């Protein structure tokens, strides 16, 4: 996610330990973890919604194409009936 190496992470930890102190650091880390987890879940839900919408659009396009094929077949049937001489509706 973030391209952070070991030494960068160690430096962040040392600075946080100096600024927050050993008493507040675990609580702040827990809160940060909760926020990160909530952000990941929200992003996953958003991604799933977008993918679902794209799938619905693709299905809608496929349905329109199939409806066009059905219309073409109906026209062909009517032309065939006219060329044979009878207009039968089935």
Tab-separated table of C-alpha atoms in Angstrom:
chain	number	residue	atom	x	y	z
A	1	UNK	CA	0.000	0.000	0.000
A	2	UNK	CA	2.605	2.555	1.127
A	3	UNK	CA	6.081	1.768	-0.059
A	4	UNK	CA	7.654	2.033	3.416
A	5	UNK	CA	10.781	0.062	4.219
A	6	UNK	CA	11.944	-1.283	7.562
A	7	UNK	CA	14.147	1.710	8.442
A	8	UNK	CA	11.448	4.247	7.620
A	9	UNK	CA	8.973	2.344	9.779
A	10	UNK	CA	11.507	2.125	12.631
A	11	UNK	CA	12.125	5.886	12.410
A	12	UNK	CA	8.377	6.606	12.508
A	13	UNK	CA	8.048	4.346	15.566
A	14	UNK	CA	10.924	6.064	17.414
A	15	UNK	CA	9.562	9.549	16.660
A	16	UNK	CA	6.055	8.490	17.745
A	17	UNK	CA	7.477	6.994	20.937
A	18	UNK	CA	9.337	10.224	21.729
A	19	UNK	CA	6.382	12.486	20.907
A	20	UNK	CA	3.549	10.449	22.433
A	21	UNK	CA	5.368	8.574	25.137
A	22	UNK	CA	5.064	4.909	26.065
A	23	UNK	CA	1.701	5.401	27.805
A	24	UNK	CA	-0.239	6.925	24.903
A	25	UNK	CA	1.467	5.122	22.000
A	26	UNK	CA	-0.549	1.843	22.255
A	27	UNK	CA	-3.879	3.710	22.347
A	28	UNK	CA	-2.910	5.879	19.383
A	29	UNK	CA	-1.705	2.808	17.465
A	30	UNK	CA	-5.029	1.052	18.142
A	31	UNK	CA	-6.992	4.085	16.971
A	32	UNK	CA	-4.861	4.365	13.845
A	33	UNK	CA	-5.368	0.657	13.165
A	34	UNK	CA	-9.128	1.037	13.495
A	35	UNK	CA	-9.136	3.971	11.084
A	36	UNK	CA	-7.013	2.076	8.576
A	37	UNK	CA	-9.278	-0.968	8.855
A	38	UNK	CA	-12.399	1.144	8.381
A	39	UNK	CA	-10.826	2.881	5.375
A	40	UNK	CA	-9.940	-0.507	3.821
A	41	UNK	CA	-13.496	-1.797	4.333
A	42	UNK	CA	-14.991	1.382	2.865
A	43	UNK	CA	-12.686	1.183	-0.139
A	44	UNK	CA	-13.540	-2.503	-0.658
A	45	UNK	CA	-17.278	-1.740	-0.478
A	46	UNK	CA	-16.889	1.125	-2.961
A	47	UNK	CA	-14.884	-1.087	-5.306
A	48	UNK	CA	-17.526	-3.836	-5.100
A	49	UNK	CA	-20.286	-1.310	-5.888
A	50	UNK	CA	-18.405	0.015	-8.913
A	51	UNK	CA	-17.728	-3.511	-10.198
A	52	UNK	CA	-21.397	-4.412	-9.705
A	53	UNK	CA	-22.475	-1.350	-11.700
A	54	UNK	CA	-20.084	-2.204	-14.534
A	55	UNK	CA	-21.439	-5.754	-14.596
A	56	UNK	CA	-25.009	-4.416	-14.731
A	57	UNK	CA	-24.078	-2.137	-17.634
A	58	UNK	CA	-22.489	-5.040	-19.500
A	59	UNK	CA	-25.608	-7.166	-18.963
A	60	UNK	CA	-27.794	-4.303	-20.155
A	61	UNK	CA	-25.701	-3.940	-23.317
A	62	UNK	CA	-25.888	-7.691	-23.943
A	63	UNK	CA	-29.671	-7.603	-23.488
A	64	UNK	CA	-29.965	-4.777	-26.032
A	65	UNK	CA	-27.883	-6.743	-28.536
A	66	UNK	CA	-30.035	-9.835	-28.032
A	67	UNK	CA	-33.205	-7.758	-28.433
A	68	UNK	CA	-31.818	-6.504	-31.739
A	69	UNK	CA	-31.288	-10.093	-32.894
A	70	UNK	CA	-34.860	-10.972	-31.924
A	71	UNK	CA	-36.162	-7.958	-33.862
A	72	UNK	CA	-34.141	-9.024	-36.902
A	73	UNK	CA	-35.603	-12.528	-36.676
A	74	UNK	CA	-39.141	-11.144	-36.449
A	75	UNK	CA	-38.556	-9.008	-39.555
A	76	UNK	CA	-37.122	-12.010	-41.374
A	77	UNK	CA	-40.175	-14.080	-40.404
A	78	UNK	CA	-42.527	-11.389	-41.718
A	79	UNK	CA	-40.601	-11.102	-44.988
A	80	UNK	CA	-40.600	-14.871	-45.363
A	81	UNK	CA	-44.351	-15.053	-44.751
A	82	UNK	CA	-44.948	-12.298	-47.315
A	83	UNK	CA	-42.783	-14.001	-49.892
A	84	UNK	CA	-44.593	-17.310	-49.395
A	85	UNK	CA	-47.892	-15.529	-49.840
A	86	UNK	CA	-49.574	-15.929	-46.488
A	87	UNK	CA	-49.398	-13.736	-43.462
A	88	UNK	CA	-49.595	-16.089	-40.513
A	89	UNK	CA	-49.127	-14.759	-37.012
A	90	UNK	CA	-47.929	-17.314	-34.531
